[in-house]
Short mmCIF file of C-alpha atoms in Angstrom, two decimals:
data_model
loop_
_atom_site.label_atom_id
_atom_site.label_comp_id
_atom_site.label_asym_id
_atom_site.label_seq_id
_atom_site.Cartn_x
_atom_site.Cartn_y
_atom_site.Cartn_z
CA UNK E 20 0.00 0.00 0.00
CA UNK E 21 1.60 3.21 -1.02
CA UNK E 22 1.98 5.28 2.19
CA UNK E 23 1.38 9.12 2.54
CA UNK E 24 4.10 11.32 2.10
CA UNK E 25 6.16 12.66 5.48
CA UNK E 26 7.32 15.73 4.82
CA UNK E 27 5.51 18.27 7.06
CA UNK E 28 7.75 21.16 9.29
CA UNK E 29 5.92 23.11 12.12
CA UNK E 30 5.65 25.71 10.30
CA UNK E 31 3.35 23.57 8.06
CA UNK E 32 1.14 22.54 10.98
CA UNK E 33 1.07 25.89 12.17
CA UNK E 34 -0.85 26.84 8.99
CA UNK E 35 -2.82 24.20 8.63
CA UNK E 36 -4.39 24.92 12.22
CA UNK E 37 -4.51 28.48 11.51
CA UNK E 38 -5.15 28.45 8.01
CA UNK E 39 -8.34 27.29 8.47
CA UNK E 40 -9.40 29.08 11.33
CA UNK E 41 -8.26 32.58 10.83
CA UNK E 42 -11.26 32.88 8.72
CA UNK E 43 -13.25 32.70 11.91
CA UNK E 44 -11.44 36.47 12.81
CA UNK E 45 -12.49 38.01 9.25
CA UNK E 46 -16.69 36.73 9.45
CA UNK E 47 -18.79 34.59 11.30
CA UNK E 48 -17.33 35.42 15.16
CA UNK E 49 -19.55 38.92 14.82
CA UNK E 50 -22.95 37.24 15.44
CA UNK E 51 -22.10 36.95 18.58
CA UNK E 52 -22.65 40.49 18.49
CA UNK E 53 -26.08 40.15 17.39
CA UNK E 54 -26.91 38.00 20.47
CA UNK E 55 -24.83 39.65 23.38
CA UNK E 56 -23.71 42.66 22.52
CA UNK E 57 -19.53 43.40 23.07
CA UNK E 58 -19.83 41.75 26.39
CA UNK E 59 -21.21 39.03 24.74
CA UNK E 60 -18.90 38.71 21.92
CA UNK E 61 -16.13 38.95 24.92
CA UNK E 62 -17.55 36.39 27.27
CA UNK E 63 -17.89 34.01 24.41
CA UNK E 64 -14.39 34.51 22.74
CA UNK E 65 -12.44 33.98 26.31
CA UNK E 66 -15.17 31.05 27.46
CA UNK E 67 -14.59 29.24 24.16
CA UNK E 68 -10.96 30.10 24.44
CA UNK E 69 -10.14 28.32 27.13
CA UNK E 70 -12.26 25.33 25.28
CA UNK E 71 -10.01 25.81 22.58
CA UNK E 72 -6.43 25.63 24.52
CA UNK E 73 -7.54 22.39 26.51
CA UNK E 74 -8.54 20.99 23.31
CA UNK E 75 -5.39 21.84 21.95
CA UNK E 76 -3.32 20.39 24.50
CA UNK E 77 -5.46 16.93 24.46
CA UNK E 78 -4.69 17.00 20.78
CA UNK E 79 -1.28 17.82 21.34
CA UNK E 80 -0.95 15.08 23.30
CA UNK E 81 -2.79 12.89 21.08
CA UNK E 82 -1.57 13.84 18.02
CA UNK E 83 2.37 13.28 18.42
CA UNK E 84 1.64 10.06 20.48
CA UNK E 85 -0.60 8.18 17.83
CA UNK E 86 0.93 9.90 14.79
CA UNK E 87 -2.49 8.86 12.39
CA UNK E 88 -3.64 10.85 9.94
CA UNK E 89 -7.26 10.10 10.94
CA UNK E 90 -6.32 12.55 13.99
CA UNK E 91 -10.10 13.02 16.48
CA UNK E 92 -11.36 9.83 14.53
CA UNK E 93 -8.23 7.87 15.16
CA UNK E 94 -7.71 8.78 18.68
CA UNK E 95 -11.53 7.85 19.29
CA UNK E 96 -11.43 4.55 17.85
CA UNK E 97 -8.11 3.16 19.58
CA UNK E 98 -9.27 4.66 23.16
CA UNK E 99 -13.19 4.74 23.18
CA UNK E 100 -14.66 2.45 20.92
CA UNK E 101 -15.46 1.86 16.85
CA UNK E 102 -19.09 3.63 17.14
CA UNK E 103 -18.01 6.44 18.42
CA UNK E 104 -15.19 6.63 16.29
CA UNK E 105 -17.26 7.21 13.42
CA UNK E 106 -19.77 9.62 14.60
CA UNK E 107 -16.37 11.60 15.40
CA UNK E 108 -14.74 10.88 12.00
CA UNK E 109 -18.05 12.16 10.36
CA UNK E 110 -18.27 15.10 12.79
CA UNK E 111 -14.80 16.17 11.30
CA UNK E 112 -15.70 15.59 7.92
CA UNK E 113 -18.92 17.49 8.18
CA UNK E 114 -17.35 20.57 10.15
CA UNK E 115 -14.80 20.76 7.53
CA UNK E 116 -16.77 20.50 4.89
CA UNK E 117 -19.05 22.84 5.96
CA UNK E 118 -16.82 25.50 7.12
CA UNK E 119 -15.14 25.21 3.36
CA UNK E 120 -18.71 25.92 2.18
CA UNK E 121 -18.42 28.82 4.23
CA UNK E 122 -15.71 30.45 2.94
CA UNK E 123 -16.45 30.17 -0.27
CA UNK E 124 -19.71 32.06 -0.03
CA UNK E 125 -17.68 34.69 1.66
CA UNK E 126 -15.44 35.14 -0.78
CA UNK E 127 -18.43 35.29 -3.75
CA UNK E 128 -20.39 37.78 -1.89
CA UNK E 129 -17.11 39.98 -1.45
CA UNK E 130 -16.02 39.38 -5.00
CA UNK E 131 -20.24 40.85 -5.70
CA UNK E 132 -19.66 44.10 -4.33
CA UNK E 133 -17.54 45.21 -6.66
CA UNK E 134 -18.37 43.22 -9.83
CA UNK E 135 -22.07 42.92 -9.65
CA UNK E 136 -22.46 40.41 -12.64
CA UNK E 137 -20.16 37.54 -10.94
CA UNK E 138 -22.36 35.21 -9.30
CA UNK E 139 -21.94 33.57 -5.80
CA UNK E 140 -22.47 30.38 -6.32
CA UNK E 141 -20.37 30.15 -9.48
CA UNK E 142 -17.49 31.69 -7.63
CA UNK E 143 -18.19 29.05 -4.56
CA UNK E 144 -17.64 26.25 -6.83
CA UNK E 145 -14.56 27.39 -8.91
CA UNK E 146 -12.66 28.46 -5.61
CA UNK E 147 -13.53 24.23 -4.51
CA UNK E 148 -12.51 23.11 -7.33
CA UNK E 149 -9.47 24.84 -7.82
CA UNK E 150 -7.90 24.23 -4.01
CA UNK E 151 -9.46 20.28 -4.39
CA UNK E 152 -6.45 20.24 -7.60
CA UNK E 153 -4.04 21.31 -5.47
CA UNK E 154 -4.91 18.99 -3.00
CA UNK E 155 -4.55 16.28 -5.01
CA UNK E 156 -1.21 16.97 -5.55
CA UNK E 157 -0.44 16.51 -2.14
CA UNK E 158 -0.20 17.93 1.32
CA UNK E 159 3.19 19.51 0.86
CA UNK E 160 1.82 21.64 -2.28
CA UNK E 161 -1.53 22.73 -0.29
CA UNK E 162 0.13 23.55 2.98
CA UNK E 163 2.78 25.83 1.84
CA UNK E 164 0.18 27.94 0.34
CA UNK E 165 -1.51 27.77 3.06
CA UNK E 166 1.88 29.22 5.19
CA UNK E 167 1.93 32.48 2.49
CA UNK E 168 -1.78 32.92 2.79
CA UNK E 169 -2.47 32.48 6.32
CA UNK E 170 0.67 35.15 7.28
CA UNK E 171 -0.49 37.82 4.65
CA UNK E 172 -3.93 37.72 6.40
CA UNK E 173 -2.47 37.81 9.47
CA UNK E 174 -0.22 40.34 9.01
CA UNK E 175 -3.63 42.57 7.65
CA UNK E 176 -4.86 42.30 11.17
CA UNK E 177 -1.77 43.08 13.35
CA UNK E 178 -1.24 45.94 10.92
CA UNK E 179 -5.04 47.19 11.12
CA UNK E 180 -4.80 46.93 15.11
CA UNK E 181 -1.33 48.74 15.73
CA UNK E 182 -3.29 51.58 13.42
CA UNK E 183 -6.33 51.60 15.36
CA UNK E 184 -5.05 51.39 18.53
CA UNK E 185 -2.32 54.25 18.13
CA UNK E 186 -4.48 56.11 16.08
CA UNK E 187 -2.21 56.70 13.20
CA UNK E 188 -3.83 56.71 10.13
CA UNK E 189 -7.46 56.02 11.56
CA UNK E 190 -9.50 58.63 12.36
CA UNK E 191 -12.89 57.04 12.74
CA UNK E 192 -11.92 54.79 15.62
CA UNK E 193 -14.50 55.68 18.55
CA UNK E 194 -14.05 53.71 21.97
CA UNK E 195 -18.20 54.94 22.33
CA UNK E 196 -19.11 51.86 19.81
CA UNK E 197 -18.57 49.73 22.62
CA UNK E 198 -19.89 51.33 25.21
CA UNK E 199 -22.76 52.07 23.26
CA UNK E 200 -23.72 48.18 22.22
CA UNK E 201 -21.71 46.70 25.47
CA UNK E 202 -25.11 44.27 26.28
CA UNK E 203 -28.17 45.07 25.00
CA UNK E 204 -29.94 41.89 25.49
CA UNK E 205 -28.36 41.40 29.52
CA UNK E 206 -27.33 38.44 30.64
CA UNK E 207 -29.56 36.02 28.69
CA UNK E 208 -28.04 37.55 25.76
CA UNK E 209 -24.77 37.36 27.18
CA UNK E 210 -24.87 33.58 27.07
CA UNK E 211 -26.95 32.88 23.94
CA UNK E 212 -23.42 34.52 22.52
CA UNK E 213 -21.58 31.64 23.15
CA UNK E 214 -23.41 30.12 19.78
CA UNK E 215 -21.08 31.72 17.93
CA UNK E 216 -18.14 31.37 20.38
CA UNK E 217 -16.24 28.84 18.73
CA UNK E 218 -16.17 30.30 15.21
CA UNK E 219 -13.48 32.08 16.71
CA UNK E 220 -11.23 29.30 16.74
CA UNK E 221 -13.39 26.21 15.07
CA UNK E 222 -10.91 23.98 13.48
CA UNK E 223 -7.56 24.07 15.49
CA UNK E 224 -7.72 20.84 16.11
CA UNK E 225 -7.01 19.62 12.95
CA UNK E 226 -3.90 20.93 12.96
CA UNK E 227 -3.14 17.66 14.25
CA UNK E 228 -4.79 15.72 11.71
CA UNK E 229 -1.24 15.90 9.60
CA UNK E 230 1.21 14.01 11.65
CA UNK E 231 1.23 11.21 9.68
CA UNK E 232 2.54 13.41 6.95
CA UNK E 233 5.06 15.08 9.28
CA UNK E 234 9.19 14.66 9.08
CA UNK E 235 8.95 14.56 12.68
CA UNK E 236 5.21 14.68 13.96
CA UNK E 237 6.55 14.18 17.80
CA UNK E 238 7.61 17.55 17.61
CA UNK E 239 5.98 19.33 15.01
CA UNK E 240 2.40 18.54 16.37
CA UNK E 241 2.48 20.22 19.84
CA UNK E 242 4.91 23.03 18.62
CA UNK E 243 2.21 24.16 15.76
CA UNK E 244 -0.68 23.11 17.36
CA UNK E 245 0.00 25.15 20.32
CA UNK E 246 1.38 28.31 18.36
CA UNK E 247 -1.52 28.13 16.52
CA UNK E 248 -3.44 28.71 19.62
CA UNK E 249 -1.68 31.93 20.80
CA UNK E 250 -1.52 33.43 17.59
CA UNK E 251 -5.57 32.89 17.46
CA UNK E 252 -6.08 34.08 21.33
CA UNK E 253 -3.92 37.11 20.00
CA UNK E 254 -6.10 37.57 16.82
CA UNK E 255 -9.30 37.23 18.36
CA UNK E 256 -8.53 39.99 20.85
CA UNK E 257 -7.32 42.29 17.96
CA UNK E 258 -10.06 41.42 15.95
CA UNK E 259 -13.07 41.98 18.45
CA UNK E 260 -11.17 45.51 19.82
CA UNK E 261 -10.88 46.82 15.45
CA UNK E 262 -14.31 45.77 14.61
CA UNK E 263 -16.19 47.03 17.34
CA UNK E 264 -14.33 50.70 17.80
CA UNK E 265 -15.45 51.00 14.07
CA UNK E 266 -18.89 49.28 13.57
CA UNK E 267 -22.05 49.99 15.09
CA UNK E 268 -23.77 47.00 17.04
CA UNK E 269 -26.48 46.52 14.78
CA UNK E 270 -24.35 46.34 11.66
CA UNK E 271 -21.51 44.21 13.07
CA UNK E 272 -24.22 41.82 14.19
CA UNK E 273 -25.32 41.01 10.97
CA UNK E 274 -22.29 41.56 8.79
CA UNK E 275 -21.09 39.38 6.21
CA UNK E 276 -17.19 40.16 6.48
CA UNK E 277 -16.75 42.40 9.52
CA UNK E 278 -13.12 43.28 9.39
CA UNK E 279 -13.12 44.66 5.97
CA UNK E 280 -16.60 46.51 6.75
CA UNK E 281 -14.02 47.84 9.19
CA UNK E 282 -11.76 48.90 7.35
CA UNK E 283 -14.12 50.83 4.39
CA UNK E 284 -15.18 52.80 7.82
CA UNK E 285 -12.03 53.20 8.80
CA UNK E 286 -11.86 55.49 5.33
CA UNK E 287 -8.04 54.34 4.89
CA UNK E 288 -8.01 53.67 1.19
CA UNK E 289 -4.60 51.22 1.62
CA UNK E 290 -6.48 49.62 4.43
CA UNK E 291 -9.77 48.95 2.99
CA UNK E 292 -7.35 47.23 0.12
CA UNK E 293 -5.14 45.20 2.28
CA UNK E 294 -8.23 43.91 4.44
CA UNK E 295 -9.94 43.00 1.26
CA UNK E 296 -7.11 41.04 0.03
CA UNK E 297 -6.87 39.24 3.54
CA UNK E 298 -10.32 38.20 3.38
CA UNK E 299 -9.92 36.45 0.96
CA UNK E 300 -6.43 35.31 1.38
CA UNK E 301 -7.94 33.85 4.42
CA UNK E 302 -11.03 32.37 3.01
CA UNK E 303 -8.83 30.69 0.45
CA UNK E 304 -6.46 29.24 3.19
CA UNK E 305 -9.45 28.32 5.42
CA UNK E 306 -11.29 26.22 2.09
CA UNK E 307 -7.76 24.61 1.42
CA UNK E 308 -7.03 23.64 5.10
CA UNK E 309 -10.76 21.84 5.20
CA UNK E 310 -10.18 20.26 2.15
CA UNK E 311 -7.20 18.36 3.46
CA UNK E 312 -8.26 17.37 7.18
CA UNK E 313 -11.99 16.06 5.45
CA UNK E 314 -10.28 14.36 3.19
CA UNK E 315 -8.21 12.66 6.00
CA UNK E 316 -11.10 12.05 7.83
CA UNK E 317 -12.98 10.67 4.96
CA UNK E 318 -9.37 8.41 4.37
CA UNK E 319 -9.48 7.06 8.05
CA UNK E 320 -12.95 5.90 7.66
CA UNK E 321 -12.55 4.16 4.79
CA UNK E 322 -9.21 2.47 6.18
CA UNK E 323 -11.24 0.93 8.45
CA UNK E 324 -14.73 0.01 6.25
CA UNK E 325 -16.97 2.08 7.71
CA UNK E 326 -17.53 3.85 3.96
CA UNK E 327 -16.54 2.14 0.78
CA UNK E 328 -12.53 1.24 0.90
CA UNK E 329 -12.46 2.57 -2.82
CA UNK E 330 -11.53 6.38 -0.79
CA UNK E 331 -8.76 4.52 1.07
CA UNK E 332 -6.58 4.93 -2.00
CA UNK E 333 -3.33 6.74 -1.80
CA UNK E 334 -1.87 8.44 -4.73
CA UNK E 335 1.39 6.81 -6.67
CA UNK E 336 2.85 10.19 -7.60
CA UNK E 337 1.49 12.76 -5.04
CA UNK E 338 1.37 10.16 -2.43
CA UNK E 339 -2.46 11.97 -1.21
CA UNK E 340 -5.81 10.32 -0.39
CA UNK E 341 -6.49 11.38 -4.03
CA UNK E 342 -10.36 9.59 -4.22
CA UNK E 343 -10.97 11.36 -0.78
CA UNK E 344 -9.89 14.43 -1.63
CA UNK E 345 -12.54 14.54 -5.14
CA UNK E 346 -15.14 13.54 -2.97
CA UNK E 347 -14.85 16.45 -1.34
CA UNK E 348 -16.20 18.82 -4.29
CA UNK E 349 -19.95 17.44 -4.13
CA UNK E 350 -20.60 17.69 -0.65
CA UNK E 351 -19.16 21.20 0.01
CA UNK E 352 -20.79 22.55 -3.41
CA UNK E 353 -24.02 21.09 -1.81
CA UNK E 354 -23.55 23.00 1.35
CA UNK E 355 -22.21 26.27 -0.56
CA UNK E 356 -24.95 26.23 -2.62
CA UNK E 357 -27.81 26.54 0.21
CA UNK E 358 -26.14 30.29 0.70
CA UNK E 359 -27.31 30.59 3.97
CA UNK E 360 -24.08 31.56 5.46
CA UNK E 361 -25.16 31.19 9.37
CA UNK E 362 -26.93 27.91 9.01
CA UNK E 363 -23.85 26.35 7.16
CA UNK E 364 -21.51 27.94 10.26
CA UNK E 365 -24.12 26.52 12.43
CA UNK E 366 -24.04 23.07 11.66
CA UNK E 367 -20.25 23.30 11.18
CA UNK E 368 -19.91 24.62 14.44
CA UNK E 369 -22.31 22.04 16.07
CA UNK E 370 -20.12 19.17 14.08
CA UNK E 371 -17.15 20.37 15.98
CA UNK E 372 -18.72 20.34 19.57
CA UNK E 373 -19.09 16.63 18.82
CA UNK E 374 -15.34 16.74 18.39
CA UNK E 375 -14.80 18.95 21.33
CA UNK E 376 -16.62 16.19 23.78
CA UNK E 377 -14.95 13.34 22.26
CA UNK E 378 -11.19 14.61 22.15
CA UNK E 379 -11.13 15.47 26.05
CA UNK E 380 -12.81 11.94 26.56
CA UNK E 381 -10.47 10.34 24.18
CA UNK E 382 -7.35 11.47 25.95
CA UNK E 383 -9.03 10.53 29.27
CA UNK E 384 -9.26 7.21 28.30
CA UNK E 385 -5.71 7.48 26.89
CA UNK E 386 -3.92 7.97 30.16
CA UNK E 387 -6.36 5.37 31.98
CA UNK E 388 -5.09 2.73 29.43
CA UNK E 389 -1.84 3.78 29.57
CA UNK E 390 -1.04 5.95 32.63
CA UNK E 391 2.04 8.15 32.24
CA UNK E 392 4.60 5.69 33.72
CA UNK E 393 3.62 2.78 31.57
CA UNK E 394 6.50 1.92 28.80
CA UNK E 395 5.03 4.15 26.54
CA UNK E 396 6.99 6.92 24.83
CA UNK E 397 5.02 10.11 25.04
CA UNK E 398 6.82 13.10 23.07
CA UNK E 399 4.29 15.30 25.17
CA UNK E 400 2.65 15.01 28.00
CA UNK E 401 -0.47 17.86 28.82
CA UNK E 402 -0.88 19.21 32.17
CA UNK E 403 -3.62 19.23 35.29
CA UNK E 404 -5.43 15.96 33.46
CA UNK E 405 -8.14 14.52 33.94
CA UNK E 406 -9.79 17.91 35.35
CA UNK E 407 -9.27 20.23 32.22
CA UNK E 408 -10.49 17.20 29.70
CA UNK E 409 -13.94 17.58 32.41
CA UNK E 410 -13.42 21.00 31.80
CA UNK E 411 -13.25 21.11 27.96
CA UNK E 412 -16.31 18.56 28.08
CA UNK E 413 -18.86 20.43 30.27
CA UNK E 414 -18.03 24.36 28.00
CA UNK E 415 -18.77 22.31 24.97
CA UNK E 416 -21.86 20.95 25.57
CA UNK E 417 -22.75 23.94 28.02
CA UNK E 418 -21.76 25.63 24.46
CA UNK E 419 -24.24 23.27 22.61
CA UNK E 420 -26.98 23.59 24.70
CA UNK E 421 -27.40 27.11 23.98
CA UNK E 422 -28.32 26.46 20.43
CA UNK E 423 -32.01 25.85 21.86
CA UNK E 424 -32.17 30.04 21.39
CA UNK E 425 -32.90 30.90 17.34
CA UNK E 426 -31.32 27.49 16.15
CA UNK E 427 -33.27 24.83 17.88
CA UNK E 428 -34.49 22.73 15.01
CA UNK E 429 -30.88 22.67 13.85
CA UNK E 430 -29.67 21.37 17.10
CA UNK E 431 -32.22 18.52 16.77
CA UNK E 432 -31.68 17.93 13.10
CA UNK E 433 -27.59 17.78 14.08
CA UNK E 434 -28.30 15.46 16.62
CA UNK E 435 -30.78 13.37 15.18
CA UNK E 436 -28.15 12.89 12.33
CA UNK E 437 -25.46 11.85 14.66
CA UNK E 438 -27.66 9.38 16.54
CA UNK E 439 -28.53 7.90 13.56
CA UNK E 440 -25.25 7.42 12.01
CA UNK E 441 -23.85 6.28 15.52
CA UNK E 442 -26.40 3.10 15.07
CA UNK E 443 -25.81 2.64 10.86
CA UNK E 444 -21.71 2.78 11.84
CA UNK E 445 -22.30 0.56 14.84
CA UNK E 446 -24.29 -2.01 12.76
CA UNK E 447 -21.69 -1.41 10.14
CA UNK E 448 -18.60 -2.79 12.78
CA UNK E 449 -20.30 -5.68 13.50
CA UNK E 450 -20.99 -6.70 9.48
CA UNK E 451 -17.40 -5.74 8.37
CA UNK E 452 -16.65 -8.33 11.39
CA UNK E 453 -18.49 -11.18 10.59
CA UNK E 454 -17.75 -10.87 6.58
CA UNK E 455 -14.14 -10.26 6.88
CA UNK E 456 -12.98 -11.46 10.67
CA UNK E 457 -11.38 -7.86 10.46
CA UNK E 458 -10.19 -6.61 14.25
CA UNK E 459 -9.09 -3.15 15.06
CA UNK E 460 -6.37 -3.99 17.01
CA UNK E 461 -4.44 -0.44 16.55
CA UNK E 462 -2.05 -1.32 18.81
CA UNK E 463 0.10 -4.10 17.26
CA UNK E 464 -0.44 -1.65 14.17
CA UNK E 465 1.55 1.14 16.00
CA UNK E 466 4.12 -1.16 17.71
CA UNK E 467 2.48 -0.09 21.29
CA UNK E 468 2.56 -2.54 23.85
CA UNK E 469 -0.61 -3.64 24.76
CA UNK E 470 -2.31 -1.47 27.41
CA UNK E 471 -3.16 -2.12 30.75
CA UNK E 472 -6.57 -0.37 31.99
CA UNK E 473 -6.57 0.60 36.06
CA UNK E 474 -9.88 -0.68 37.81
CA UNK E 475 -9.22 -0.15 41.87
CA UNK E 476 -6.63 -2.24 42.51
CA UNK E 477 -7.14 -4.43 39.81
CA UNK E 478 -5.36 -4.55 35.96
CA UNK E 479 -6.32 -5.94 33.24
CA UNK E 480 -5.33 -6.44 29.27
CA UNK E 481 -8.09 -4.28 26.73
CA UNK E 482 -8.73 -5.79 23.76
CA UNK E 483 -9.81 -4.97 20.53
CA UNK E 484 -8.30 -1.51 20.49
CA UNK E 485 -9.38 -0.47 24.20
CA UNK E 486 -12.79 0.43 23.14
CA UNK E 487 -16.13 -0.81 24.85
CA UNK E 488 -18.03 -0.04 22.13
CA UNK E 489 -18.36 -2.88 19.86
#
């Protein structure tokens, strides 16, 4: 079986992770605007925040330990169980997918403003299609685009907040905005804001989902997945003090791309140029970076049979999940073309919740199975576990729970789907089973030893991959 390519630096990971979720600073973050005000759009960036660096450090942990390309599906399946494996690997794929939808729509509707005759869907489905080619030639090829991308938008934003906050060169800043729109719902709307909370940083955690395309994922993995969290902690902060100094509340609420709204008020003609061009700079990134960790996703599933083995295919040349990566175009066309852009955010962003309870678990069950002085080589260890997993857990569905405000029947249509497919991919274990006598046994597939699960005072051998969920 030709093997993926390892050939992934830090610096690669670092804009993978960040890549895709800078996007979240340019659009999307701002509704939580609409439901809490500035204090609301605070209290959900620092709650989901702290979501966010726990995650990070489970994946960390996870990531450089297991070294999979499958990364929240893989970790799932060798410590929880095949089930919920899948639900997870689907939860990526969807989130991914979705949130690629997403940026494409941005990215149409900018391109609109200007050139009236261009249509959004059109533009949706060229921008897919052209970053699903360069996907297929391979991770290497996608990710260092990703690298020039992801720093030109960033550098937009640190550039726009040195000039806002000094003063230089932007007049129209006014500290009254938000004053003026601090919480005009109180504290209901205050925590209805954390709906939007993780569009901040949704998607960090895939950073992790290349190590088994990095030169040396033991260290690459924590060192960009975790720099990728501080530059997005810094970026979020910059992003929410720009935006709301030079936006009213009611049209940063509803805004389609906030920070280059921002910058057209700022009436800074080099400004409103370099913000446009790292919108879309970071739309682009953000569509590429989903492209690849779906496709991975979408890889690791078929590896192990829950969806036709036909995707499991690795190209010769470009040594990528080639037949993964295509697949990719339908289902993210199909979401770009509902052009609903906070119902496509929404479902992406309940998609990654899944994720965000499963990770924390994962890891959980990680270091009962094999506690940190079993034999076990761990290139990184996390700190203060089990509590911040518990931690992670209970924002994420506290997070989830306050979809029941504006986006209930979503939340039960997301959950309805998940419940389902938990019961089809359950079903499906148990056929690919019988049929093929095929195990899951990750273990002697990673050279581990086998692990040893702490019950009291008692040990005893897991089998079948550690999971209880066959």
């Amino acid at each position: 079986m030709t093997e993926l390519e390892k050939k992934l630096r830090p610096y690669h990971v670092w804009a993978l992770g960040v890549g895709i979720v800078l996007v979240g600073e340019y659009m999307g973050w701002n509704f939580t605007v609409a439901k809490g005000g500035i204090i609301g759009a605070l209290f959900a960036m620092l709650v989901a925040g702290l979501m966010y660096i726990v995650v990070a450090i489970c994946a960390s942990e996870l990531g450089s330990s297991t070294k999979l390309a499958g990364g929240p599906y893989d970790w799932v399946r060798l410590f929880v169980g095949p089930g919920a494996a899948a639900i997870v690997g689907l939860a990526v794929y969807m989130e991914y997918i979705a949130l690629s939808a997403g940026d494409a729509i941005v990215v149409g509707q900018l391109l609109t403003a200007y050139v009236e005759w261009i249509d959004v869907k059109a533009v949706a489905l060229l921008i897919l299609a052209i970053l699903t080619l360069i996907n297929y030639r391979g991770a290497v090829t996608a990710l260092t685009l990703n690298f020039f991308l992801t720093f030109v938008a960033a550098a937009a934003v640190v550039i726009f907040f040195i000039s806002s906050a000094t003063g230089f060169g932007v007049p129209n800043f006014s500290f009254e905005n938000m004053f003026q729109g601090a919480m005009p719902y109180g504290l209901v709307g205050v925590f209805a804001a954390l709906q939007f909370g993780p569009w901040f940083y949704l998607g960090i955690e895939g950073a992790a989902m290349c190590a088994e395309e990095c030169k040396h994922p033991t260290r690459a993995v924590p060192l960009g997945q975790q720099a990728g969290m501080i530059t997005l902690l810094l970026m979020a902060g910059m992003t929410l003090f720009i935006c709301s100094g030079l936006i009213g509340v009611d049209e940063l609420g509803s805004s389609v791309y906030p920070l280059f709204e921002a910058a057209q008020n700022s009436g800074v003609g080099i400004l409103i140029l370099l913000l446009a061009v790292g919108t879309v700079f970071t739309c682009i990134a953000s569509s590429n970076g989903c492209i690849n960790d779906s496709s991975r996703s979408w890889l690791a599933l078929s590896r192990d049979g829950f969806i036709s083995d036909w995707f499991s295919d690795v190209h010769p040349k470009y040594k990528s999940p080639y037949k993964a990566v295509i697949f990719t175009i339908p289902v993210s066309a199909g979401f770009a073309f509902s052009g609903y852009l906070d119902q496509v955010i929404t479902f992406s962003i309940m998609s990654g919740l899944v994720c965000y309870v499963m990770i924390p678990f994962a890891l959980y069950r990680f270091r009962k199975m094999y506690p940190t002085n079993n034999s076990l080589v761990r290139p990184y260890i996390g700190p203060l576990q089990p509590w911040i997993s518990f931690l992670a857990m209970g924002i994420a569905i506290l997070i989830m729970s306050t979809f029941f405000w504006a986006y209930m029947l979503n939340l039960l249509f997301a959950l309805v789907f998940y419940i389902v497919a938990y019961f089809y991919f359950s079903w499906r274990y148990k056929k690919i089973k019988l049929e093929k006598e095929k195990e899951f046994s990750w273990q002697d597939r990673l050279g581990w030893p086998e692990p040893e699960v702490a019950l009291g005072q008692k040990r005893f051998t897991a089998q079948t991959g550690g999971g209880n969920d066959e």
